[in-house]
């Protein structure tokens, strides 16, 4: 639509519109909504990884002070017993976990009882009084041991593509190539650890109605799940989740505390809150354990001759969880021969979960580590190797890209980082006791758009409210939607209220896959554009209207008024138009989706080039990341301030993956042992140094209506490889299993 309008907010750095609510403590999270008589639930976690409960004695717990009820598989009062009813919008194929269904135990930490009491402490105290006897069966959470039992998932997960068919003859080309290598890579299991632990407050409204405050990335996904599992009509289930204290995937699927809270609420006809402990956050929601084998070959000129990437990933016994792990290796570089494969193996663990850039984070770590190794083998600078193999089109899908400014990322990132200062040989840069290393890697993520509906409502007093059911998990959704709306009608940002995180709002998919900005943003803009047409029609019809014959192409919406572009003194203010209409408000609802022909003819991706500097204390083996430059091509950047935060957050998670995060399994118990933030390390402020973000200019008129590609995930992809590659450059030690802890460097 070619409407000339003064753009004042979109593209400009604007602080978060919800910032004051957050820093003043007024923003309420799922477990902070209160009613006078809300009961509290405490989840009892099982002690074994596999087997069955032979006896569960709750008498003592039930007799404890202030305890109202104890629910176990023997007394489970509510909820469907049909697995298909538990399938949420983003569930992988299989039978979702059904809490307290029967005596079977499938994973360590499985919830086996819910104690409901007048207060949280009483419920927690009573949990210690439950006596449970188990019959244990042999279990394994060892992907390496179960690799021989790997299988190709018979049904694909929606949105996840199986690896493309091989192209060329990757094995033949590999065998005859002058430079080649094949290695295994692995990343420790990482658990989601958002600041806000999972919790659900279920308010029992009577008449079969529930209002639920859930920690979720999709209020309507939670609503659909609860309605389906408990046989309620969706209109009677309202899910309100305005703020989410971090998620990045852990809030995509409904978690078991939601089921338990709703079950207890319906059974007791009371409001019930169930929150998980930090320890229990380690019972679900983890990046899958994945073993990669990458084979790369090139000529003496560095041109790739063969790319082979195989990955085996762990999943649960009951679901075939899938990610795009290896597909990136077939499209990131130009290469005539490629062979990719991906399989799963069953573990006695909970189903893995999406975690920021699921699949890409793992697969690109393996590929970009291997590319670095190839650079040394071919004696070519690692950046130069990437440039020599630059993919102008997506060879895997045989499509052009909607846009791809990765070359600019390489160039601008290298310049900002001062890559030219790098000495080619490992261990060739040092300062005092510190070995210094420079490493780099490429990042890639899908630029997705999903059908999303938004409503815009302009009140007579001039306030504009825009609304869609998506979530803001801290990423800045409230802010960018407000910016888009303010610009669309040419009104101040302060006059706009954005509403998200409510199942009663217009339909939106879960907030994930980095698609919310492009999708919800486009929907809000479309709805506001319809208001513009209506406002102009009203203005034209006004008596002695200065805009009597004006059409949409020739007016601007700026400074709170509609004006003729060629003669701005001919104007009608929005307030005047609203007064003339006599209406209390104008309202429009629109659905945005990507042009189907774009998906058919093009590939759409965001890209990045990540450069990292490390210092490794030669005697102590301590590695520190001292600088990161992340240069990102993600189409139109709606807000460089919140956008930059997205990239910094991704880089920090990538540094955590490279150096810190590691869930340590006891393979005899099939249980992760370090279930707290004291022993499961995440980067602290002292671990994070200078992170420099560059957004390169990337115009894209196809990917989404505003040219937006999304920023939530690209910041993490490639970061761990850049750090690992820098550590090799510093030390000459190639560590192919993350995290790179001191023991691996000494
Ligand atoms: Mo993202 S892992 O889709 O929240």
XYZ file of C-alpha atoms and ligand atoms in Angstrom:
750
model
C 0.000 0.000 0.000
C 1.525 3.275 -1.049
C 0.352 5.679 1.567
C 2.725 8.516 2.161
C 3.138 8.920 5.890
C 5.670 10.434 8.188
C 7.331 7.513 9.913
C 8.515 8.505 13.304
C 8.612 5.407 15.497
C 9.167 2.323 13.362
C 12.888 1.839 12.932
C 13.727 4.155 15.828
C 15.176 3.170 19.195
C 12.321 3.297 21.671
C 12.533 2.069 25.255
C 10.097 -0.665 26.210
C 6.610 0.719 26.731
C 6.093 -1.898 29.468
C 9.413 -1.079 31.133
C 7.976 1.098 33.934
C 5.493 -1.638 34.905
C 8.294 -4.157 35.100
C 10.814 -2.152 37.062
C 8.175 -0.890 39.485
C 6.882 -4.399 40.198
C 3.414 -3.644 38.845
C 3.710 -6.198 36.059
C 2.106 -9.372 37.325
C 3.253 -12.847 36.405
C 1.291 -16.109 36.416
C 1.842 -16.975 40.072
C 1.304 -13.415 41.288
C -2.383 -13.115 40.542
C -4.217 -13.505 43.797
C -7.704 -14.141 45.002
C -8.724 -14.164 48.645
C -9.137 -17.882 48.986
C -6.616 -19.335 46.582
C -5.305 -22.770 47.548
C -1.721 -23.742 46.888
C -0.492 -26.902 45.266
C 2.864 -28.560 45.674
C 4.014 -31.154 43.194
C 5.612 -34.345 44.491
C 8.266 -35.539 42.054
C 8.910 -39.247 41.576
C 12.168 -40.825 42.640
C 12.866 -43.288 39.836
C 13.345 -42.968 36.084
C 11.320 -45.957 34.933
C 8.982 -48.485 36.438
C 5.794 -48.318 38.433
C 4.418 -47.143 41.716
C 3.438 -50.174 43.782
C 2.153 -48.293 46.789
C 1.396 -44.689 47.548
C 0.342 -43.873 51.091
C -1.060 -40.390 51.592
C -2.790 -40.784 54.968
C -0.197 -38.876 56.936
C 0.000 -36.087 54.388
C -3.767 -35.774 54.328
C -3.843 -35.456 58.103
C -1.238 -32.701 58.131
C -2.331 -29.196 59.177
C -4.052 -27.065 56.561
C -3.915 -29.786 53.907
C -7.101 -29.885 51.845
C -6.485 -32.704 49.383
C -3.895 -35.046 47.955
C -4.199 -36.189 44.368
C -2.415 -39.238 42.998
C -3.038 -41.618 40.114
C -5.369 -43.499 42.464
C -7.506 -40.455 43.134
C -7.129 -38.473 39.933
C -10.548 -36.977 39.542
C -10.506 -35.118 36.254
C -9.042 -35.073 32.831
C -9.284 -37.137 29.696
C -7.524 -40.483 29.531
C -7.095 -40.201 25.785
C -3.637 -38.973 24.766
C -4.867 -37.259 21.625
C -6.796 -34.792 23.791
C -3.482 -33.616 25.246
C -1.968 -32.615 21.926
C -1.352 -28.878 21.925
C -0.624 -26.638 18.909
C 3.093 -27.346 18.843
C 3.157 -30.935 20.122
C 5.388 -33.354 18.241
C 3.890 -36.634 16.991
C 3.166 -39.154 19.725
C 1.206 -39.399 22.943
C 1.737 -36.405 25.223
C 2.484 -37.035 28.873
C -0.685 -37.347 30.970
C 0.051 -36.395 34.582
C -1.119 -38.829 37.300
C -2.730 -41.064 34.669
C -1.642 -44.360 36.179
C 1.153 -46.012 38.145
C 3.632 -45.954 35.248
C 6.812 -43.881 35.565
C 8.504 -42.706 32.366
C 11.114 -40.208 33.523
C 12.994 -39.048 36.565
C 11.167 -36.328 38.431
C 7.795 -37.276 36.978
C 4.999 -35.735 39.071
C 3.399 -38.468 41.166
C 1.186 -36.468 43.503
C -0.212 -33.004 44.079
C -0.747 -31.778 47.616
C -3.231 -28.951 47.964
C -3.224 -26.904 51.145
C -4.324 -23.547 52.474
C -0.820 -22.228 51.926
C 2.278 -23.183 50.025
C 4.455 -24.067 53.021
C 1.883 -26.498 54.410
C 1.592 -28.221 51.045
C 5.353 -28.480 50.730
C 5.697 -29.778 54.246
C 3.045 -32.451 53.695
C 4.877 -33.620 50.574
C 7.555 -35.084 52.844
C 4.913 -37.255 54.538
C 3.902 -39.214 51.443
C 5.201 -42.755 51.328
C 5.796 -44.251 47.937
C 7.092 -47.684 46.964
C 8.313 -48.333 43.444
C 9.186 -51.268 41.269
C 12.102 -50.109 39.201
C 12.924 -51.108 35.641
C 16.176 -50.666 33.759
C 16.318 -47.194 32.227
C 18.678 -45.197 30.049
C 19.125 -41.541 29.175
C 22.388 -42.270 27.365
C 22.093 -41.215 23.721
C 25.486 -42.683 22.872
C 24.410 -46.067 24.222
C 21.066 -45.874 22.436
C 22.488 -44.614 19.134
C 22.326 -48.060 17.558
C 18.549 -48.051 18.111
C 18.076 -44.792 16.179
C 15.101 -44.559 13.830
C 13.682 -42.107 11.340
C 10.553 -40.551 12.853
C 7.584 -42.057 11.002
C 5.522 -38.866 11.297
C 6.981 -35.419 10.891
C 6.382 -32.661 13.374
C 4.435 -29.773 11.944
C 6.796 -27.009 10.823
C 9.822 -29.292 10.878
C 11.138 -30.579 7.601
C 12.951 -33.878 7.294
C 16.411 -33.513 5.710
C 16.272 -32.943 1.948
C 17.213 -35.766 -0.421
C 20.961 -36.047 -1.026
C 22.326 -33.980 -3.900
C 25.238 -35.118 -6.013
C 27.486 -37.828 -4.632
C 28.681 -36.622 -1.246
C 30.474 -39.855 -0.313
C 32.254 -40.198 -3.648
C 33.336 -36.551 -3.637
C 34.530 -36.896 -0.050
C 36.623 -39.963 -0.806
C 38.523 -38.292 -3.635
C 38.868 -34.786 -2.154
C 42.338 -33.431 -1.370
C 41.267 -31.876 1.958
C 38.752 -33.620 4.171
C 37.773 -34.316 7.717
C 35.102 -36.135 9.644
C 34.385 -35.520 13.319
C 31.809 -35.962 16.031
C 30.300 -33.078 17.963
C 28.044 -32.961 20.965
C 26.466 -30.402 23.248
C 25.580 -31.095 26.878
C 21.903 -31.167 27.752
C 20.756 -27.654 28.624
C 17.653 -26.979 30.710
C 15.418 -23.981 30.363
C 15.984 -21.723 33.309
C 13.981 -18.552 32.857
C 13.895 -16.238 35.870
C 10.202 -16.949 36.314
C 9.599 -20.578 37.122
C 6.563 -22.255 35.660
C 3.350 -21.606 37.491
C -0.391 -21.523 36.932
C -3.044 -19.713 38.950
C -6.484 -21.108 38.201
C -9.321 -18.912 39.371
C -12.516 -20.854 39.853
C -15.282 -18.557 38.675
C -18.207 -20.937 39.194
C -20.586 -22.206 36.498
C -17.782 -24.282 35.022
C -15.798 -21.153 34.198
C -12.082 -20.749 34.773
C -9.728 -17.812 34.480
C -6.189 -19.062 34.204
C -2.950 -17.159 34.639
C -0.357 -19.400 33.101
C 3.264 -18.935 32.209
C 2.887 -19.413 28.495
C 3.991 -18.199 25.099
C 0.500 -18.877 23.788
C -2.604 -17.998 25.812
C -4.802 -19.616 23.180
C -2.637 -22.745 23.134
C -3.154 -23.092 26.888
C -6.864 -22.385 26.458
C -7.231 -25.062 23.770
C -5.293 -27.599 25.836
C -7.343 -27.062 28.996
C -10.627 -27.136 27.098
C -9.652 -30.331 25.296
C -8.206 -32.189 28.287
C -11.007 -31.313 30.702
C -13.875 -31.338 28.233
C -14.734 -27.673 28.779
C -15.969 -25.302 26.164
C -13.244 -22.843 25.157
C -15.480 -19.863 25.978
C -15.424 -20.978 29.591
C -11.643 -20.992 29.745
C -9.995 -17.585 29.711
C -6.223 -17.510 29.817
C -4.550 -14.240 30.753
C -0.809 -13.994 30.641
C 0.277 -10.406 30.086
C 3.859 -10.877 31.271
C 6.234 -13.770 30.956
C 9.480 -13.811 32.877
C 11.510 -15.419 30.136
C 10.648 -18.511 28.168
C 12.364 -18.901 24.794
C 10.588 -22.182 24.205
C 9.777 -23.467 27.692
C 6.380 -21.797 27.508
C 5.383 -23.058 24.083
C 3.742 -26.257 25.315
C 1.466 -26.467 28.357
C 3.481 -27.854 31.267
C 2.308 -30.314 33.885
C 1.712 -27.768 36.633
C -1.088 -26.340 34.457
C -2.836 -29.697 34.227
C -2.483 -30.267 37.964
C -3.769 -26.811 38.913
C -6.821 -27.089 36.660
C -7.532 -30.644 37.828
C -7.463 -29.608 41.477
C -9.485 -26.477 40.851
C -12.272 -28.372 39.103
C -12.279 -31.138 41.698
C -12.307 -28.826 44.704
C -14.337 -26.059 43.079
C -11.775 -23.628 44.433
C -9.059 -21.425 43.013
C -5.711 -23.183 42.998
C -2.163 -22.112 42.270
C 0.604 -24.535 41.428
C 4.150 -23.343 41.023
C 7.212 -25.420 40.336
C 10.443 -25.188 42.266
C 13.770 -24.482 40.588
C 14.645 -28.138 41.134
C 11.488 -29.134 39.265
C 12.418 -26.877 36.359
C 15.004 -29.577 35.644
C 12.311 -32.226 35.110
C 11.135 -30.886 31.720
C 12.139 -28.392 29.102
C 15.583 -29.212 27.820
C 17.485 -29.040 24.560
C 17.793 -32.570 23.206
C 21.024 -34.481 23.599
C 22.267 -34.780 20.024
C 25.307 -36.535 18.565
C 26.557 -35.072 15.295
C 28.885 -36.531 12.712
C 30.050 -33.957 10.200
C 32.173 -34.718 7.154
C 33.499 -31.862 5.041
C 35.798 -31.891 2.039
C 37.212 -29.173 -0.165
C 39.780 -28.567 -2.871
C 43.076 -26.783 -2.243
C 41.240 -23.624 -3.261
C 38.868 -24.085 -0.319
C 35.814 -24.761 -2.445
C 33.555 -27.258 -0.762
C 33.236 -30.586 -2.530
C 31.237 -32.515 0.023
C 29.056 -31.755 3.046
C 27.761 -34.617 5.173
C 25.937 -34.126 8.437
C 24.270 -36.827 10.467
C 22.575 -36.235 13.788
C 21.006 -38.610 16.272
C 18.861 -36.920 18.878
C 17.286 -38.250 22.026
C 13.539 -38.097 22.537
C 11.148 -39.474 25.116
C 9.582 -42.918 25.077
C 6.214 -41.389 24.248
C 6.800 -38.575 21.729
C 8.896 -38.152 18.577
C 10.244 -34.688 19.309
C 11.887 -33.200 16.203
C 13.887 -30.120 15.222
C 15.613 -28.891 12.103
C 19.101 -29.939 13.149
C 21.021 -30.852 9.994
C 19.126 -29.031 7.235
C 21.210 -25.871 7.701
C 24.271 -27.746 6.506
C 22.645 -28.218 3.118
C 21.894 -24.573 2.479
C 24.439 -22.437 4.280
C 27.234 -22.910 1.715
C 27.440 -23.578 -1.972
C 28.415 -27.213 -2.493
C 27.458 -29.613 -5.273
C 27.362 -32.687 -3.041
C 25.467 -32.896 0.217
C 24.074 -35.714 2.309
C 22.117 -35.046 5.469
C 20.439 -37.407 7.875
C 18.558 -37.086 11.129
C 17.212 -39.753 13.414
C 15.845 -40.143 16.906
C 16.465 -42.542 19.708
C 14.176 -43.257 22.626
C 15.291 -42.330 26.109
C 13.691 -42.767 29.503
C 13.437 -39.013 29.844
C 10.798 -36.363 29.395
C 10.248 -35.079 25.866
C 12.843 -32.449 24.913
C 11.630 -28.916 24.289
C 12.257 -26.103 21.891
C 14.958 -23.857 23.219
C 15.953 -20.621 21.475
C 16.720 -21.472 17.834
C 15.912 -25.153 18.368
C 17.913 -27.392 16.051
C 19.950 -24.591 14.480
C 21.824 -23.910 17.683
C 23.015 -27.522 17.726
C 23.446 -28.207 14.025
C 25.212 -24.945 13.227
C 27.601 -25.455 16.154
C 28.686 -28.752 14.582
C 28.853 -27.405 11.022
C 30.648 -24.195 11.948
C 33.159 -26.023 14.119
C 33.864 -28.350 11.205
C 34.209 -25.392 8.820
C 36.815 -23.918 11.149
C 38.692 -27.201 11.195
C 38.552 -27.302 7.411
C 39.978 -23.786 7.225
C 43.073 -24.904 9.158
C 43.336 -28.084 7.106
C 43.181 -26.111 3.856
C 45.352 -23.293 5.256
C 42.760 -20.669 4.436
C 41.507 -17.928 6.719
C 38.190 -19.079 8.276
C 36.332 -15.983 7.080
C 37.831 -16.301 3.610
C 36.699 -19.955 3.504
C 33.098 -18.855 4.138
C 33.312 -16.176 1.456
C 34.679 -18.633 -1.093
C 31.686 -20.867 -0.472
C 29.058 -18.148 -0.258
C 25.657 -19.509 -1.300
C 23.891 -17.076 -3.608
C 20.825 -19.298 -3.570
C 19.340 -22.066 -1.456
C 20.655 -25.152 -3.233
C 18.818 -27.529 -0.911
C 15.403 -26.145 -1.792
C 16.486 -24.956 -5.244
C 15.101 -21.483 -4.541
C 16.326 -17.929 -4.387
C 16.414 -16.132 -1.055
C 13.909 -13.358 -0.440
C 17.035 -11.403 0.543
C 20.435 -12.287 1.916
C 22.861 -9.676 3.169
C 25.202 -12.155 4.853
C 28.163 -10.838 2.870
C 27.608 -7.461 4.519
C 27.510 -9.194 7.914
C 30.909 -10.778 7.219
C 32.409 -7.515 5.989
C 31.027 -5.142 8.602
C 31.491 -7.617 11.423
C 35.103 -8.329 10.470
C 35.879 -4.622 10.242
C 34.304 -3.792 13.593
C 36.030 -6.759 15.234
C 39.363 -6.064 13.546
C 39.610 -9.614 12.237
C 42.544 -8.531 10.052
C 44.688 -8.378 13.185
C 44.358 -12.142 13.624
C 47.561 -14.179 13.292
C 46.681 -17.338 11.366
C 48.399 -19.940 13.548
C 46.961 -21.315 16.781
C 48.765 -20.162 19.926
C 50.302 -17.269 18.061
C 48.652 -14.450 19.999
C 49.289 -13.918 23.690
C 49.509 -11.310 26.392
C 51.135 -12.221 29.687
C 49.686 -15.548 30.847
C 46.745 -15.247 28.471
C 46.539 -17.003 25.178
C 44.360 -14.920 22.889
C 42.168 -16.368 20.181
C 39.905 -15.018 17.464
C 37.128 -17.187 16.133
C 34.134 -16.677 13.918
C 31.078 -18.519 12.688
C 27.989 -18.009 10.581
C 24.474 -17.978 12.002
C 21.214 -18.726 10.236
C 17.557 -18.978 11.211
C 14.243 -19.152 9.435
C 12.378 -15.932 8.674
C 8.854 -17.119 9.346
C 5.456 -15.540 9.278
C 2.298 -17.171 10.634
C -1.327 -16.102 10.129
C -2.225 -13.687 12.911
C -5.285 -11.555 13.561
C -5.233 -8.186 15.277
C -7.798 -5.629 16.315
C -7.362 -1.874 16.361
C -9.786 0.304 18.252
C -9.639 4.080 18.137
C -11.606 5.790 20.873
C -13.350 9.135 20.436
C -10.825 10.685 22.808
C -7.988 9.693 20.497
C -6.566 6.679 22.287
C -5.683 3.750 20.097
C -5.710 0.200 21.400
C -4.227 -2.630 19.347
C -4.650 -6.222 20.426
C -3.721 -9.755 19.464
C -3.419 -12.906 21.560
C 0.326 -13.380 21.054
C 2.740 -13.073 24.004
C 5.552 -10.742 24.972
C 8.152 -12.954 26.621
C 10.318 -9.943 27.333
C 11.316 -9.527 23.713
C 9.627 -6.179 23.141
C 6.368 -7.172 21.450
C 4.332 -4.539 23.318
C 6.767 -1.881 22.165
C 7.005 -2.733 18.494
C 3.242 -3.177 18.161
C 2.784 0.258 19.733
C 5.349 1.780 17.363
C 3.694 0.264 14.302
C 0.247 1.418 15.406
C 1.410 4.934 16.285
C 2.989 5.361 12.870
C 0.064 3.878 10.999
C -2.246 6.574 12.338
C 0.370 9.274 12.870
C -0.296 9.673 16.566
C 2.091 9.854 19.538
C 3.370 6.572 20.978
C 1.887 7.538 24.353
C -1.608 7.443 22.856
C -1.277 3.765 21.963
C -1.959 0.784 24.191
C -0.949 -2.662 22.978
C -2.635 -5.705 24.489
C -1.276 -9.244 24.187
C -1.277 -12.450 26.216
C -5.015 -12.994 26.540
C -6.957 -15.836 24.960
C -9.938 -13.524 24.465
C -7.987 -11.360 22.018
C -7.883 -11.964 18.257
C -6.335 -15.221 17.154
C -2.594 -15.637 17.184
C -0.262 -18.619 17.113
C 2.156 -19.151 19.994
C 4.861 -16.537 20.209
C 7.821 -18.474 18.897
C 10.047 -19.194 15.952
C 10.955 -15.483 15.807
C 7.759 -14.932 13.822
C 5.838 -12.651 16.198
C 7.288 -9.330 15.014
C 6.589 -10.036 11.350
C 3.211 -11.667 11.959
C 1.598 -9.703 14.794
C 3.235 -6.522 13.486
C 1.706 -6.969 10.049
C -1.708 -7.762 11.524
C -1.663 -4.646 13.692
C -0.593 -2.547 10.749
C -3.346 -3.960 8.531
C -6.000 -3.284 11.171
C -4.718 0.289 11.576
C -4.679 0.754 7.812
C -8.350 -0.096 7.760
C -8.965 2.549 10.410
C -7.168 5.011 8.148
C -9.563 4.281 5.315
C -12.524 4.678 7.627
C -11.165 7.897 9.097
C -10.557 9.367 5.669
C -14.074 8.446 4.572
C -15.426 10.255 7.631
C -13.185 13.271 7.038
C -14.209 13.519 3.401
C -17.866 13.492 4.297
C -17.542 16.313 6.823
C -19.256 19.542 5.969
C -16.942 21.832 3.961
C -14.276 19.185 4.319
C -10.791 20.372 3.340
C -10.263 16.769 2.231
C -13.498 16.499 0.227
C -11.968 14.812 -2.789
C -8.798 13.435 -1.279
C -7.979 9.800 -1.792
C -5.805 7.579 0.335
C -2.802 7.885 -1.954
C -2.648 11.614 -1.519
C -2.993 12.057 2.213
C -0.658 11.636 5.157
C -1.462 10.563 8.686
C 0.865 12.531 10.927
C 0.749 14.711 14.008
C -2.686 13.420 14.861
C -4.220 14.597 11.620
C -5.039 13.559 8.082
C -3.558 16.058 5.626
C -3.168 16.427 1.897
C 0.408 15.495 1.104
C 0.727 18.260 -1.470
C -0.964 20.884 0.643
C -0.568 20.029 4.333
C -2.608 22.983 5.516
C -5.659 21.140 4.228
C -6.159 18.832 7.139
C -8.648 17.234 9.475
C -7.501 16.154 12.887
C -8.331 12.642 13.982
C -10.227 14.039 16.939
C -12.375 16.190 14.630
C -13.087 13.208 12.436
C -14.045 11.106 15.438
C -16.332 13.881 16.673
C -17.931 14.142 13.252
C -18.557 10.405 13.178
C -20.386 10.557 16.484
C -19.058 7.105 17.261
C -17.614 6.136 20.622
C -14.926 4.235 18.820
C -13.891 2.879 15.461
C -12.798 -0.699 15.337
C -11.154 -2.897 12.735
C -9.908 -6.473 12.770
C -7.592 -7.909 10.145
C -5.600 -11.072 9.535
C -2.106 -10.948 8.091
C -0.394 -13.823 6.405
C 2.514 -14.236 4.062
C 1.819 -14.205 0.380
C 1.568 -17.908 -0.557
C 3.553 -17.354 -3.744
C 6.534 -16.211 -1.662
C 6.720 -19.491 0.223
C 6.436 -21.387 -3.023
C 9.171 -19.535 -4.849
C 11.604 -18.334 -2.209
C 13.589 -19.328 0.837
C 13.482 -16.876 3.715
C 16.239 -16.765 6.327
C 17.967 -14.413 8.697
C 21.753 -14.578 8.812
C 24.555 -13.463 11.029
C 28.314 -13.408 11.280
C 29.612 -13.846 14.805
C 33.152 -12.918 15.812
C 34.520 -13.804 19.238
C 37.705 -13.051 21.113
C 38.746 -15.268 23.997
C 41.514 -15.192 26.531
C 42.600 -18.475 28.016
C 44.805 -18.503 31.077
C 47.494 -20.911 29.982
C 48.207 -22.248 33.459
C 44.685 -22.416 34.834
C 42.783 -23.313 31.680
C 40.173 -20.680 32.407
C 38.609 -19.385 29.206
C 36.891 -16.019 29.108
C 35.083 -14.431 26.218
C 36.372 -10.881 26.060
C 34.650 -9.515 22.955
C 31.853 -10.520 20.625
C 30.702 -8.784 17.487
C 27.455 -10.102 16.076
C 26.511 -8.693 12.684
C 22.941 -9.545 11.792
C 20.907 -9.391 8.599
C 17.265 -9.666 9.600
C 15.434 -7.403 7.200
C 13.756 -4.330 8.617
C 14.674 -3.626 12.241
C 11.587 -2.220 13.940
C 13.417 -1.035 17.029
C 17.222 -1.109 17.209
C 17.107 -0.800 21.009
C 14.900 -3.794 21.795
C 16.395 -5.554 18.765
C 19.898 -5.126 20.105
C 18.754 -6.605 23.422
C 17.492 -9.652 21.551
C 20.868 -10.229 19.958
C 22.780 -9.596 23.183
C 20.508 -12.058 24.990
C 21.107 -14.651 22.294
C 24.866 -14.130 22.445
C 24.823 -14.522 26.242
C 22.922 -17.797 25.897
C 25.449 -18.855 23.254
C 28.333 -18.080 25.602
C 26.548 -20.125 28.270
C 26.255 -23.000 25.847
C 29.925 -22.735 24.897
C 31.395 -22.426 28.388
C 28.913 -23.034 31.199
C 25.608 -24.811 30.770
C 25.723 -28.532 31.441
C 23.110 -30.812 32.949
C 25.123 -33.657 34.411
C 23.438 -37.041 34.138
C 24.002 -39.912 36.493
C 23.636 -42.665 33.920
C 23.008 -45.308 36.593
C 20.043 -43.362 37.931
C 19.023 -41.883 34.559
C 18.684 -38.610 36.369
C 20.236 -35.165 36.009
C 21.975 -34.349 39.258
C 22.791 -30.639 39.290
C 19.246 -29.340 39.472
C 19.911 -25.845 40.790
C 21.567 -22.657 39.637
C 24.453 -23.182 42.047
C 25.641 -26.249 40.182
C 24.076 -25.738 36.778
C 26.025 -22.736 35.602
C 24.683 -19.941 33.499
C 26.728 -16.871 32.609
C 26.849 -14.235 35.323
C 27.660 -10.585 34.693
C 31.337 -11.239 35.322
C 31.355 -13.776 32.466
C 29.998 -11.313 29.929
C 32.098 -8.597 28.370
C 31.714 -6.351 25.392
C 28.975 -7.461 22.989
C 28.707 -5.344 19.896
C 25.664 -5.708 17.666
C 25.519 -4.577 14.057
C 22.321 -4.614 12.028
C 23.287 -4.543 8.380
C 20.935 -2.921 5.922
C 18.712 -5.556 4.354
C 15.699 -4.568 2.266
C 13.198 -7.319 1.687
C 9.877 -6.715 -0.036
C 8.781 -10.347 0.032
C 9.464 -11.890 3.406
C 6.656 -10.052 5.233
C 4.594 -6.929 4.605
C 6.971 -4.700 6.541
C 10.146 -6.490 5.409
C 10.627 -7.770 8.968
C 12.362 -11.110 9.501
C 12.463 -11.461 13.282
C 15.287 -11.354 15.803
C 14.443 -13.655 18.713
C 16.700 -16.550 17.815
C 19.414 -15.488 15.370
C 21.587 -14.065 18.182
C 22.368 -17.476 19.634
C 23.024 -19.358 16.403
C 26.716 -19.528 15.596
C 27.818 -17.951 18.862
C 28.973 -21.159 20.551
C 30.944 -22.170 17.452
C 32.596 -18.757 17.259
C 33.703 -19.134 20.894
C 34.890 -22.731 20.432
C 36.773 -21.715 17.292
C 38.401 -18.817 19.162
C 39.462 -21.226 21.903
C 41.109 -23.461 19.324
C 42.868 -20.456 17.861
C 44.083 -19.443 21.303
C 45.141 -22.863 22.556
C 45.432 -25.274 19.636
C 42.936 -27.509 21.441
C 39.859 -28.519 19.531
C 37.000 -29.234 21.898
C 34.071 -30.852 20.134
C 31.894 -31.359 23.171
C 30.312 -28.366 24.831
C 30.630 -26.822 27.310
C 34.354 -26.145 27.142
C 35.215 -26.448 30.796
C 38.639 -26.118 32.394
C 39.251 -29.872 32.459
C 38.988 -29.983 28.670
C 41.645 -27.285 28.245
C 44.298 -28.507 30.643
Mo 11.192 -20.153 20.504
S 12.321 -21.805 20.984
O 10.157 -20.756 19.295
O 10.422 -19.662 21.926
